[in-house]
mmCIF file of C-alpha atoms in Angstrom:
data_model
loop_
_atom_site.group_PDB
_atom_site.id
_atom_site.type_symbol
_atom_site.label_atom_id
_atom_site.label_comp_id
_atom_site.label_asym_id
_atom_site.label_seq_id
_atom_site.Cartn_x
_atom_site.Cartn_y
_atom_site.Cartn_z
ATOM 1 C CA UNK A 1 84.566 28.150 120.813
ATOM 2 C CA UNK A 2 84.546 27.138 116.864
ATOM 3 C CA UNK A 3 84.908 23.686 115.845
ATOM 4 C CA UNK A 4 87.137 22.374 113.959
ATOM 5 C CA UNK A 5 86.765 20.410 111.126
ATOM 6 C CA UNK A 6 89.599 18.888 109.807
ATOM 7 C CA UNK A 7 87.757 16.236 107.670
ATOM 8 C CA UNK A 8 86.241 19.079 105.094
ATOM 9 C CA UNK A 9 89.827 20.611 105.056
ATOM 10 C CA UNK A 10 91.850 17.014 104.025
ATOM 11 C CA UNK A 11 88.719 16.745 101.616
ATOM 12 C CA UNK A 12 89.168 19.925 100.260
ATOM 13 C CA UNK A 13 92.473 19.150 99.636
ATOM 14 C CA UNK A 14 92.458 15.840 97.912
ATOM 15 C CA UNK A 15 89.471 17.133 95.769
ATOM 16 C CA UNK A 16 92.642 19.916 94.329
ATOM 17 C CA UNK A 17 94.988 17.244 94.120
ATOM 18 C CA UNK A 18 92.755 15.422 92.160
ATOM 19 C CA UNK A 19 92.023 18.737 89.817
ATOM 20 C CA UNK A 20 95.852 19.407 89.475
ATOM 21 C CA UNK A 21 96.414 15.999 87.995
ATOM 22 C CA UNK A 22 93.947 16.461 85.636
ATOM 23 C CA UNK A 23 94.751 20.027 84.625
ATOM 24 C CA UNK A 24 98.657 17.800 84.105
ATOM 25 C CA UNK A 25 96.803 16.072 81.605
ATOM 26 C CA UNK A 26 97.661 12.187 82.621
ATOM 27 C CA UNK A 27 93.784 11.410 81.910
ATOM 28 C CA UNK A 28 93.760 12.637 78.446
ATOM 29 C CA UNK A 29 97.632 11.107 78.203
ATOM 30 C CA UNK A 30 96.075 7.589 78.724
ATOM 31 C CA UNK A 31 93.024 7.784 77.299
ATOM 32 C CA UNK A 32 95.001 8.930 73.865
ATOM 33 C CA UNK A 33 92.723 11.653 73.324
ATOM 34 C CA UNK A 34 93.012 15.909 73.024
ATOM 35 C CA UNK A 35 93.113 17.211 76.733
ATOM 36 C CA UNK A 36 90.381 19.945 77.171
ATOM 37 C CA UNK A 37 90.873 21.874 80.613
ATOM 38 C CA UNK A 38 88.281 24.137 79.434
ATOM 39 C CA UNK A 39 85.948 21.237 79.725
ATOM 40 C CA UNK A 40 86.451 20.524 83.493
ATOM 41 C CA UNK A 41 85.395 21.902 86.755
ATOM 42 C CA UNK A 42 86.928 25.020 87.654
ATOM 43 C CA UNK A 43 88.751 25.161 91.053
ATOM 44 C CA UNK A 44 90.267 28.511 91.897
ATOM 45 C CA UNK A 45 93.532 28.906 93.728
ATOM 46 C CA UNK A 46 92.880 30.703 96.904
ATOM 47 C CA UNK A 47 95.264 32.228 99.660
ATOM 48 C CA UNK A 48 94.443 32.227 103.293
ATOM 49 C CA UNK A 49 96.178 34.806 106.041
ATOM 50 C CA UNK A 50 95.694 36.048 108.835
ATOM 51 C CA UNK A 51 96.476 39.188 111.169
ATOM 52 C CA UNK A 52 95.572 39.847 115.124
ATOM 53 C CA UNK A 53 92.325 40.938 114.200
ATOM 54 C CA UNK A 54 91.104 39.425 110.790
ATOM 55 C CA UNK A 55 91.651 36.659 108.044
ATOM 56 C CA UNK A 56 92.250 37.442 104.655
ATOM 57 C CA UNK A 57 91.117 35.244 101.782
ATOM 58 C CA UNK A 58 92.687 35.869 98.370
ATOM 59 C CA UNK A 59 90.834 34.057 95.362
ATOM 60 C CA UNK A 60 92.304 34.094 91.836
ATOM 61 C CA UNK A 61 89.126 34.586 89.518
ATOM 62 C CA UNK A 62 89.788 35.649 85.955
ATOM 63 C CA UNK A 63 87.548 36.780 83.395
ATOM 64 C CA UNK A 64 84.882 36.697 86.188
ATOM 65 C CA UNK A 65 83.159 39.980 86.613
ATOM 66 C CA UNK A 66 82.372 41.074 90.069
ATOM 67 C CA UNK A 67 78.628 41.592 89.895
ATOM 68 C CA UNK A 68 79.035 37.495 88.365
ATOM 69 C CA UNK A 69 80.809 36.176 92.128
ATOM 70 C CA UNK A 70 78.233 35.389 95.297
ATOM 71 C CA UNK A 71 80.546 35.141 98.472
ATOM 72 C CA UNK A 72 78.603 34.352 101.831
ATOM 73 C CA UNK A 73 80.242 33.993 105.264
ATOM 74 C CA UNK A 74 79.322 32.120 108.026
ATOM 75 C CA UNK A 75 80.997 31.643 111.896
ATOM 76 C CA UNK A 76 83.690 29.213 110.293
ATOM 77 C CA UNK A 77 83.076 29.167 106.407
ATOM 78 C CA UNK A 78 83.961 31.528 103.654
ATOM 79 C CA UNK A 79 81.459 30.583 100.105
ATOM 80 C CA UNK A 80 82.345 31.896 96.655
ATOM 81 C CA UNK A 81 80.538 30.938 93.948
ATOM 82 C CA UNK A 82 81.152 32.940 90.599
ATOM 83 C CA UNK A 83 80.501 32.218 86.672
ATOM 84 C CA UNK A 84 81.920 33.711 83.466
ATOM 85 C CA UNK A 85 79.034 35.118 81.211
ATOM 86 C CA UNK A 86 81.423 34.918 78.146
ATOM 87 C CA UNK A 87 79.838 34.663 74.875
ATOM 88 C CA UNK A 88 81.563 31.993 71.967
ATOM 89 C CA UNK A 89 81.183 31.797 68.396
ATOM 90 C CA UNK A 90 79.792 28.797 67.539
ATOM 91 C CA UNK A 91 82.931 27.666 65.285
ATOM 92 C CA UNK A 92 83.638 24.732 63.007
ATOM 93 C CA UNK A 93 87.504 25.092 64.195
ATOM 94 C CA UNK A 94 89.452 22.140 66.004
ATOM 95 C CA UNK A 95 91.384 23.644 68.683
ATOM 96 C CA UNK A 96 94.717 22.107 69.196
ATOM 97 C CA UNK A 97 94.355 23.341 72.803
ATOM 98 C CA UNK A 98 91.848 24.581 74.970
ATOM 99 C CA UNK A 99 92.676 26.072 78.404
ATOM 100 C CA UNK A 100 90.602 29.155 78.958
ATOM 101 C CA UNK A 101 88.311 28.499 81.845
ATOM 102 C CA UNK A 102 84.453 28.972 81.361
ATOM 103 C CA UNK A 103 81.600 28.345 83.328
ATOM 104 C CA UNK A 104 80.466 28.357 86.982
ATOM 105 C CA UNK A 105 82.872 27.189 90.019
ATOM 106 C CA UNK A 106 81.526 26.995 93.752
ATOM 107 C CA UNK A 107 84.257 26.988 96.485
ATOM 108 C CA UNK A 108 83.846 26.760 100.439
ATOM 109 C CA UNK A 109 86.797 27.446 102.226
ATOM 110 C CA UNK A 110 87.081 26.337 106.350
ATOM 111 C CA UNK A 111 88.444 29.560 107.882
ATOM 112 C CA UNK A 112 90.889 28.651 111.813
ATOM 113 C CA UNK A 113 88.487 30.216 113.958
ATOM 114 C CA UNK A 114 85.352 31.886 114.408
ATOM 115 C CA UNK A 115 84.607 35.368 112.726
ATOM 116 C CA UNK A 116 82.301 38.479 112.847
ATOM 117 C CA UNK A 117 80.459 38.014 110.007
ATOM 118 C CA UNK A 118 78.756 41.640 110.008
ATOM 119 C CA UNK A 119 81.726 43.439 108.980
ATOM 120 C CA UNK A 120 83.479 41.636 106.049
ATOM 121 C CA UNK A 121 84.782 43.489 103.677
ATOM 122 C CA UNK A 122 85.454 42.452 99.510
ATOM 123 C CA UNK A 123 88.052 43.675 97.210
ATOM 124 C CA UNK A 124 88.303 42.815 93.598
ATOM 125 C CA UNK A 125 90.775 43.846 91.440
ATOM 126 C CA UNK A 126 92.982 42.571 88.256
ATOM 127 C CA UNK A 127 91.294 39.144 88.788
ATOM 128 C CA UNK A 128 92.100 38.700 92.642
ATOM 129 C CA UNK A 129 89.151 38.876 95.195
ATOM 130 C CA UNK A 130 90.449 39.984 98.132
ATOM 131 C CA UNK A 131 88.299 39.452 101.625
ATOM 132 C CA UNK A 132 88.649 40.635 105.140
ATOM 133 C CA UNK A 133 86.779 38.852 107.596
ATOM 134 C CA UNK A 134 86.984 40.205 111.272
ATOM 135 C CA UNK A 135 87.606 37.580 113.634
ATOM 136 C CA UNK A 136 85.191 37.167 116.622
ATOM 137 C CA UNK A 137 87.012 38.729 119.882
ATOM 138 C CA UNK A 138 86.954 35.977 122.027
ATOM 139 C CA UNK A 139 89.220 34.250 118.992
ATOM 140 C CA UNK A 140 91.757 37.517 118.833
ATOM 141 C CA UNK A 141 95.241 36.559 120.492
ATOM 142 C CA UNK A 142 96.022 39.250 123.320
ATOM 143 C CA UNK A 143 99.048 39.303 125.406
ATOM 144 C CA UNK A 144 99.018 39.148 128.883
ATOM 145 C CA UNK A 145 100.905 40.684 130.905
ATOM 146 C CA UNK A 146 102.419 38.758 134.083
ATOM 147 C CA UNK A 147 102.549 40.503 137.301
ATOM 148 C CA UNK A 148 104.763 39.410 140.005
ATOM 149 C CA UNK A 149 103.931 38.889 143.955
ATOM 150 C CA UNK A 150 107.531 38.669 144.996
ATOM 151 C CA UNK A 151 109.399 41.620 145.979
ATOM 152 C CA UNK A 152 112.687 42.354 145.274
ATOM 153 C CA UNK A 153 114.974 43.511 147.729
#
């Protein structure tokens, strides 16, 4: 049986809210100064589903190239870890914004239930990695069927 844990999950959670207010831009509202995303920890938005026999885990990662993204899985966990590799100009420019992402982001995401970890399987296309992550059998919903003793007459 996998255990739960709820605490990483509410973290995980508050630690986004956190990031979305920033990426709002009330810090750089109060502090009076130029808001630079580009500047801040990246967080990428990720999907979770899940089917009778596997969960799938979307990640949004643009820019990143695939051989730049480490995903591990363990019994409960799903790991990504990715950076962008993008060269800049060193410019004497003042940007009047700056929201392009750069750098390295690590992200571990509490999957509902146990999985098989041998046979995952990763997408990546258009910016979206995609994984499939078998669930362990004992955690795969089967219906039962229900035989009655009674007879009918």
């Amino acid at each position: 049986m996998a255990l739960s844990r709820p605490f990483s999950d509410i973290r995980e959670q508050i630690n986004r809210v956190f990031h979305e207010i920033e990426d709002f831009g009330l810090p750089g509202m109060l502090e009076r100064r130029p808001l630079r995303m580009a500047d801040r920890p990246w967080m990428p938005a990720v999907d979770i589903s899940e089917t009778e026999s596997e969960y799938i885990v979307k990640a949004e990662i643009p820019g990143v190239k695939p051989e730049d993204i480490d995903v591990e899985v363990t019994d409960t966990f799903v790991s990504i870890k990715a950076a962008t590799r993008e060269k800049r100009k060193e410019e004497k420019e003042d940007y009047y914004s700056c929201e392009i992402r750069r750098g390295q982001f690590y992200r571990k995401i509490g999957l509902p239930g146990a999985v098989e970890t041998e046979n995952v399987r990763a997408d990546f296309e258009n910016g979206i990695l995609e994984l499939h992550v078998p669930k362990q059998q004992e955690s795969r919903r089967k219906r039962i069927p229900i035989n009655s003793k009674s007879k009918s007459k």
